Tab-separated table of C-alpha atoms and ligand atoms in Angstrom:
chain	number	residue	atom	x	y	z
A	1	ARG	CA	90.932	79.936	85.013
A	2	SER	CA	93.696	81.156	87.227
A	3	LYS	CA	96.019	79.028	85.125
A	4	THR	CA	95.058	80.965	81.983
A	5	THR	CA	95.607	84.264	83.693
A	6	GLN	CA	98.962	83.141	84.907
A	7	ARG	CA	99.994	81.853	81.546
A	8	GLY	CA	98.680	85.040	79.950
A	9	SER	CA	100.650	87.343	82.195
A	10	CYS	CA	103.672	85.135	81.852
A	11	THR	CA	103.597	85.399	78.064
A	12	LEU	CA	103.162	89.137	78.283
A	13	PHE	CA	106.044	89.383	80.680
A	14	THR	CA	108.351	87.381	78.445
A	15	ARG	CA	107.318	89.312	75.376
A	16	GLN	CA	107.983	92.654	77.042
A	17	MET	CA	111.276	91.428	78.283
A	18	GLY	CA	112.180	90.273	74.792
A	19	ILE	CA	111.458	93.696	73.393
A	20	GLU	CA	113.404	95.363	76.137
A	21	ILE	CA	116.398	93.139	75.607
A	22	ARG	CA	116.289	93.735	71.860
A	23	GLU	CA	115.970	97.501	72.371
A	24	ARG	CA	118.818	97.432	74.798
A	25	ALA	CA	121.005	95.471	72.400
A	26	THR	CA	120.236	97.959	69.616
A	27	LEU	CA	120.912	100.914	71.861
A	28	MET	CA	124.172	99.321	72.947
A	29	GLN	CA	125.242	98.867	69.317
A	30	HIS	CA	124.390	102.492	68.633
A	31	LEU	CA	126.301	103.575	71.700
A	32	HIS	CA	129.435	101.725	70.627
A	33	LYS	CA	129.160	103.289	67.179
A	34	ALA	CA	128.497	106.717	68.649
A	35	PHE	CA	131.630	106.442	70.753
A	36	ASP	CA	133.690	105.485	67.701
A	37	ALA	CA	132.091	108.223	65.616
A	38	LYS	CA	132.722	110.840	68.313
A	39	ARG	CA	129.037	111.519	68.792
A	40	LEU	CA	129.678	111.748	72.507
A	41	PHE	CA	130.801	115.012	73.992
A	42	LEU	CA	131.123	116.778	77.301
A	43	MET	CA	129.261	119.701	78.774
A	44	TYR	CA	130.503	121.598	81.802
A	45	GLN	CA	128.456	123.020	84.651
A	46	PRO	CA	129.854	125.828	86.828
A	47	GLN	CA	130.062	125.462	90.606
A	48	LEU	CA	130.100	128.618	92.696
A	49	ASP	CA	131.023	129.866	96.109
A	50	LEU	CA	127.511	130.884	97.156
A	51	ARG	CA	128.746	133.746	99.340
A	52	SER	CA	131.013	135.539	96.910
A	53	GLY	CA	129.728	134.168	93.624
A	54	ARG	CA	133.280	133.132	92.750
A	55	LEU	CA	133.616	130.276	90.271
A	56	THR	CA	135.200	127.437	92.218
A	57	GLY	CA	134.765	124.438	89.968
A	58	LEU	CA	133.258	122.743	86.946
A	59	GLU	CA	131.527	119.393	86.577
A	60	ALA	CA	131.969	117.490	83.331
A	61	LEU	CA	128.758	115.810	82.153
A	62	ILE	CA	128.606	113.503	79.178
A	63	ARG	CA	126.152	113.891	76.294
A	64	TRP	CA	125.244	111.713	73.348
A	65	ARG	CA	123.907	113.337	70.223
A	66	THR	CA	122.437	110.813	67.797
A	67	ASP	CA	122.656	111.194	64.015
A	68	ASP	CA	119.150	112.670	63.888
A	69	GLY	CA	120.139	115.327	66.384
A	70	ALA	CA	118.385	113.928	69.446
A	71	LEU	CA	120.157	114.119	72.802
A	72	ILE	CA	120.127	110.971	74.893
A	73	PRO	CA	120.593	111.693	78.604
A	74	PRO	CA	123.409	109.906	80.441
A	75	ASN	CA	120.994	108.273	82.863
A	76	GLU	CA	119.782	106.252	79.872
A	77	PHE	CA	123.107	105.141	78.450
A	78	ILE	CA	125.580	105.110	81.349
A	79	PRO	CA	123.910	102.015	82.864
A	80	LEU	CA	124.182	100.344	79.457
A	81	ALA	CA	127.813	101.314	79.131
A	82	GLU	CA	128.423	99.901	82.602
A	83	TYR	CA	126.652	96.697	81.699
A	84	SER	CA	128.590	96.228	78.465
A	85	GLY	CA	131.937	97.302	79.876
A	86	LEU	CA	132.200	100.204	77.431
A	87	ILE	CA	132.245	102.496	80.467
A	88	VAL	CA	135.910	101.668	80.985
A	89	SER	CA	137.097	103.221	77.733
A	90	LEU	CA	134.301	105.791	77.804
A	91	GLY	CA	135.269	106.843	81.313
A	92	ALA	CA	138.933	107.074	80.374
A	93	TRP	CA	137.985	109.288	77.460
A	94	VAL	CA	135.842	111.517	79.715
A	95	MET	CA	138.707	111.880	82.172
A	96	ARG	CA	141.224	112.858	79.501
A	97	THR	CA	138.858	115.206	77.693
A	98	ALA	CA	137.874	116.999	80.908
A	99	CYS	CA	141.534	117.332	81.931
A	100	PHE	CA	142.500	118.792	78.558
A	101	THR	CA	139.609	121.278	78.707
A	102	MET	CA	140.735	122.333	82.175
A	103	ARG	CA	144.272	122.752	80.909
A	104	ARG	CA	143.080	125.005	78.073
A	105	LEU	CA	141.137	127.128	80.577
A	106	GLN	CA	144.254	127.332	82.683
A	107	GLN	CA	146.316	128.481	79.725
A	108	MET	CA	143.690	131.168	79.119
A	109	GLY	CA	144.021	132.167	82.753
A	110	ILE	CA	140.374	131.449	83.526
A	111	ALA	CA	140.435	128.014	85.131
A	112	PRO	CA	138.583	127.570	88.418
A	113	ASP	CA	140.078	125.492	91.251
A	114	THR	CA	138.795	122.092	90.187
A	115	MET	CA	137.380	120.035	87.341
A	116	ALA	CA	135.007	117.347	88.591
A	117	VAL	CA	134.599	114.099	86.688
A	118	ASN	CA	131.943	111.480	87.438
A	119	VAL	CA	133.371	108.012	87.969
A	120	SER	CA	131.324	104.854	87.740
A	121	VAL	CA	131.889	101.994	90.153
A	122	VAL	CA	132.747	99.726	87.210
A	123	GLN	CA	135.545	102.092	86.228
A	124	PHE	CA	136.820	102.441	89.743
A	125	ARG	CA	137.018	98.645	90.082
A	126	GLN	CA	139.529	98.374	87.227
A	127	ASP	CA	142.975	97.501	88.485
A	128	ASP	CA	144.568	100.173	86.353
A	129	PHE	CA	142.194	102.940	87.440
A	130	ILE	CA	144.872	104.914	89.282
A	131	ASP	CA	147.255	104.490	86.349
A	132	TYR	CA	144.927	106.087	83.908
A	133	VAL	CA	144.073	108.934	86.256
A	134	ARG	CA	147.832	109.558	86.521
A	135	GLN	CA	148.211	109.298	82.764
A	136	ALA	CA	145.398	111.778	82.086
A	137	LEU	CA	146.974	114.242	84.510
A	138	GLU	CA	150.425	113.791	83.078
A	139	ASP	CA	149.366	114.070	79.440
A	140	SER	CA	147.214	117.136	80.034
A	141	GLY	CA	149.680	118.771	82.399
A	142	LEU	CA	147.153	119.270	85.200
A	143	SER	CA	148.097	119.027	88.852
A	144	PRO	CA	146.272	116.338	90.801
A	145	HIS	CA	144.680	118.938	93.073
A	146	GLN	CA	142.878	120.390	90.056
A	147	LEU	CA	141.012	117.142	89.521
A	148	GLU	CA	138.010	116.029	91.545
A	149	LEU	CA	136.454	112.602	91.183
A	150	GLU	CA	132.740	112.313	91.900
A	151	MET	CA	131.704	108.897	93.110
A	152	THR	CA	128.458	107.730	94.626
A	153	GLU	CA	128.126	106.291	98.086
A	154	SER	CA	128.008	102.781	96.652
A	155	VAL	CA	131.554	103.230	95.334
A	156	THR	CA	133.018	104.863	98.380
A	157	MET	CA	131.241	102.633	100.876
A	158	GLU	CA	132.402	99.439	99.239
A	159	GLY	CA	133.893	97.675	102.221
A	160	SER	CA	136.871	96.225	100.394
A	161	LYS	CA	140.376	97.123	101.580
A	162	VAL	CA	141.594	97.404	98.002
A	163	PHE	CA	139.104	100.151	97.189
A	164	ALA	CA	139.704	102.021	100.416
A	165	GLN	CA	143.424	101.850	99.656
A	166	ARG	CA	142.774	103.091	96.145
A	167	LEU	CA	140.881	106.102	97.490
A	168	HIS	CA	143.716	106.821	99.913
A	169	THR	CA	146.248	106.667	97.107
A	170	LEU	CA	144.234	109.174	95.104
A	171	ARG	CA	144.005	111.451	98.114
A	172	GLN	CA	147.731	111.137	98.710
A	173	MET	CA	148.321	112.147	95.104
A	174	GLY	CA	146.271	115.255	95.852
A	175	VAL	CA	143.195	114.327	93.806
A	176	HIS	CA	139.920	115.468	95.387
A	177	ILE	CA	137.116	113.013	96.080
A	178	ALA	CA	133.476	114.103	96.235
A	179	ILE	CA	130.617	111.840	97.242
A	180	ASP	CA	127.878	112.415	94.698
A	181	ASP	CA	124.127	112.201	95.326
A	182	PHE	CA	124.839	112.027	99.029
A	183	GLY	CA	121.940	110.860	101.149
A	184	THR	CA	120.275	108.772	98.450
A	185	GLY	CA	122.358	105.653	99.042
A	186	PHE	CA	123.220	103.665	102.107
A	187	SER	CA	126.104	105.187	103.977
A	188	SER	CA	127.407	103.695	107.136
A	189	LEU	CA	128.139	106.528	109.521
A	190	SER	CA	131.111	104.772	111.087
A	191	TYR	CA	132.624	104.210	107.668
A	192	LEU	CA	131.893	107.744	106.557
A	193	ASP	CA	134.027	109.056	109.366
A	194	LYS	CA	137.082	107.231	108.019
A	195	LEU	CA	136.305	107.926	104.417
A	196	PRO	CA	139.034	109.574	102.386
A	197	ALA	CA	136.749	112.134	100.784
A	198	ASN	CA	136.887	115.931	100.715
A	199	LYS	CA	133.374	116.786	99.819
A	200	LEU	CA	129.737	115.767	100.108
A	201	LYS	CA	127.333	116.651	97.310
A	202	ILE	CA	123.796	117.227	98.528
A	203	ASP	CA	121.559	115.449	96.030
A	204	ARG	CA	119.168	117.688	94.186
A	205	ALA	CA	116.207	115.781	95.615
A	206	PHE	CA	116.999	117.457	98.942
A	207	VAL	CA	117.337	120.868	97.344
A	208	ARG	CA	113.966	120.378	95.678
A	209	GLN	CA	112.579	119.467	99.102
A	210	ILE	CA	113.185	123.062	100.186
A	211	ASP	CA	109.994	123.934	98.277
A	212	THR	CA	107.897	121.375	100.149
A	213	PRO	CA	106.488	121.510	103.683
A	214	ASP	CA	109.501	119.412	104.747
A	215	GLY	CA	111.750	122.315	103.891
A	216	PRO	CA	115.520	122.035	103.957
A	217	LYS	CA	115.717	119.558	106.820
A	218	ILE	CA	117.707	116.810	105.059
A	219	ALA	CA	119.937	119.317	103.276
A	220	GLU	CA	120.659	120.906	106.628
A	221	LEU	CA	121.415	117.541	108.193
A	222	ILE	CA	123.940	116.749	105.435
A	223	GLN	CA	125.466	120.199	105.812
A	224	GLN	CA	125.940	119.658	109.539
A	225	LEU	CA	127.267	116.152	109.038
A	226	GLY	CA	129.803	117.437	106.516
A	227	GLN	CA	130.858	120.202	108.832
A	228	LYS	CA	131.343	117.799	111.754
A	229	LEU	CA	133.413	115.487	109.598
A	230	GLY	CA	135.492	118.340	108.220
A	231	LEU	CA	134.215	117.904	104.670
A	232	GLN	CA	133.211	120.557	102.181
A	233	VAL	CA	129.561	120.499	101.174
A	234	ILE	CA	128.150	121.443	97.790
A	235	ALA	CA	124.481	121.478	96.797
A	236	GLU	CA	123.373	120.407	93.332
A	237	GLY	CA	120.151	121.386	91.566
A	238	ILE	CA	119.885	125.014	92.716
A	239	GLU	CA	117.010	126.224	90.551
A	240	THR	CA	115.877	129.387	92.330
A	241	ARG	CA	117.161	132.340	94.301
A	242	HIS	CA	115.200	130.901	97.222
A	243	HIS	CA	117.200	127.639	97.050
A	244	TRP	CA	120.435	129.632	97.000
A	245	ASP	CA	119.442	131.835	99.953
A	246	THR	CA	118.136	128.933	102.023
A	247	LEU	CA	121.274	126.856	101.472
A	248	LEU	CA	123.533	129.763	102.268
A	249	ARG	CA	121.580	130.558	105.425
A	250	MET	CA	122.065	127.023	106.703
A	251	GLY	CA	125.792	127.206	106.049
A	252	CYS	CA	126.169	125.475	102.695
A	253	GLU	CA	128.713	127.563	100.846
A	254	GLN	CA	128.966	125.919	97.452
A	255	GLY	CA	126.443	125.083	94.800
A	256	GLN	CA	125.555	124.408	91.209
A	257	GLY	CA	122.291	124.360	89.322
A	258	PHE	CA	120.201	125.771	86.507
A	259	PHE	CA	119.698	129.034	88.426
A	260	ILE	CA	123.441	129.617	88.121
A	261	ALA	CA	124.120	127.975	84.771
A	262	HIS	CA	123.138	124.960	82.719
A	263	PRO	CA	125.854	122.567	81.591
A	264	MET	CA	127.527	124.076	78.499
A	265	PRO	CA	129.899	122.952	75.753
A	266	GLU	CA	133.461	124.253	76.038
A	267	GLU	CA	133.115	127.303	73.765
A	268	ALA	CA	130.007	128.559	75.548
A	269	LEU	CA	131.693	127.847	78.842
A	270	THR	CA	134.705	130.027	78.042
A	271	ALA	CA	132.394	132.905	77.168
A	272	TRP	CA	130.348	132.296	80.312
A	273	ILE	CA	133.412	132.338	82.561
A	274	GLN	CA	134.716	135.523	80.991
A	275	ALA	CA	131.361	137.256	81.387
A	276	HIS	CA	131.051	135.967	84.928
A	277	ARG	CA	134.489	137.244	85.872
A	278	SER	CA	133.917	140.696	84.461
A	279	SER	CA	130.473	141.000	86.051
A	280	ALA	CA	130.852	143.406	88.967
A	281	GLY	CA	129.422	141.085	91.605
A	282	ASP	CA	131.980	138.357	91.259
A	283	GLU	CA	135.406	139.988	91.082
A	284	LYS	CA	134.707	142.713	93.604
A	285	LYS	CA	133.009	140.590	96.207
A	286	GLY	CA	135.536	137.816	95.659
A	287	ALA	CA	138.452	140.176	96.164
A	288	VAL	CA	137.233	141.740	99.395
B	301	LIG	P1	125.105	113.812	88.646
B	301	LIG	O1	126.557	113.582	88.612
B	301	LIG	O2	124.435	113.856	89.957
B	301	LIG	O3	124.914	115.152	87.825
B	301	LIG	C1	123.961	116.124	88.105
B	301	LIG	C2	122.841	116.091	87.107
B	301	LIG	O4	121.909	117.118	87.443
B	301	LIG	C3	123.244	116.382	85.670
B	301	LIG	O5	122.379	115.636	84.847
B	301	LIG	C4	122.950	117.882	85.526
B	301	LIG	O6	122.740	118.286	84.191
B	301	LIG	C5	121.689	117.964	86.336
B	301	LIG	N1	121.440	119.294	86.878
B	301	LIG	C6	122.337	120.243	87.208
B	301	LIG	N2	121.723	121.326	87.723
B	301	LIG	C7	120.396	121.045	87.734
B	301	LIG	C8	119.231	121.777	88.148
B	301	LIG	O7	119.285	122.894	88.638
B	301	LIG	N3	118.039	121.148	87.999
B	301	LIG	C9	117.927	119.903	87.467
B	301	LIG	N4	116.714	119.377	87.352
B	301	LIG	N5	119.009	119.184	87.070
B	301	LIG	C10	120.225	119.757	87.210
B	301	LIG	P2	122.913	114.816	83.609
B	301	LIG	O8	123.986	115.580	82.916
B	301	LIG	O9	121.729	114.358	82.834
B	301	LIG	O10	123.628	113.575	84.298
B	301	LIG	C11	122.903	112.627	85.014
B	301	LIG	C12	123.819	111.650	85.687
B	301	LIG	O11	124.542	110.873	84.735
B	301	LIG	C13	124.888	112.328	86.522
B	301	LIG	O12	124.350	112.709	87.766
B	301	LIG	C14	125.925	111.235	86.624
B	301	LIG	O13	125.587	110.316	87.622
B	301	LIG	C15	125.801	110.556	85.276
B	301	LIG	N6	126.868	111.048	84.404
B	301	LIG	C16	126.937	112.168	83.650
B	301	LIG	N7	128.108	112.255	82.999
B	301	LIG	C17	128.826	111.169	83.356
B	301	LIG	C18	130.137	110.682	83.026
B	301	LIG	O14	130.917	111.295	82.288
B	301	LIG	N8	130.520	109.486	83.603
B	301	LIG	C19	129.703	108.800	84.459
B	301	LIG	N9	130.144	107.642	84.976
B	301	LIG	N10	128.488	109.229	84.786
B	301	LIG	C20	128.043	110.401	84.248
B	302	LIG	MG1	128.123	114.309	89.571
B	303	LIG	MG1	124.955	114.407	91.762
B	304	LIG	MG1	122.206	113.500	91.194
């Protein structure tokens, strides 16, 4: 009897796996086509100085719009792109596109300090990673200090000397490094101290926690850690005035989230920045 059950669940398992693999293969094919057909595009989310309201940065976030108009979130296709290796060319395209957008904003006189680009570990492992960062900067005419690379703890904590050296090279060039989703991975504190990063990004799970009985305790811990290590700290996922106020009160001075602005395509972004700059709050407070 137990044999039947086992065999039964085994069959089910294999069948489900088969479907999943087939779905994944199909999705992967579609993704490759979408990339070729330019169905992928970037949205940009503003990052603010929470005290003055000044626009300090932008984060580029990739989107995939399928032929029938549906949007597939990056969390669904980035892992696939990493698995298939497409992330290398995809990531290079993201980097260039974000740099060129930043350059256009600069030419309009409305660029913030930095443009942040998410970098996958698979991309970062490529031997020519630094070369194509340099190339994107050179071709777009951006200065290295206008570019920020967002990497997760898993990338930055990778023990290897080569990767640590690579991060140092980027820092020496002037490129900013932010550790994304901080607190959700496994950071070694001793390594963190030596890490060539400028910024910690408080994961939005810890901002959401502000609304629970736990309150902002983890966010506060990350803020204090960042401060001790001489790193900037930015909170992601600010959805309410209460989040903003709480973060500011505990000393976190930068943030991004739906309460401030959703990620936007470039045209909407330009309009948003112009409106934001002319809104009394920003310019006046920022200038004082
Ligand atoms: P992430 O880098 O941590 O990006 C933050 C995510 O939070 C984005 O989701 C953003 O749209 C979302 N978000 C921002 N503010 C709020 C808020 O107030 N509330 C809520 N609920 N969400 C907010 P998105 O765009 O779906 O991206 C998800 C993840 O996909 C990113 O997480 C990043 O890890 C990855 N990703 C996005 N674009 C790229 C890319 O160009 N390259 C790579 N390698 N990864 C990317
Ligand atoms: Mg990010
Ligand atoms: Mg993040
Ligand atoms: Mg996150």
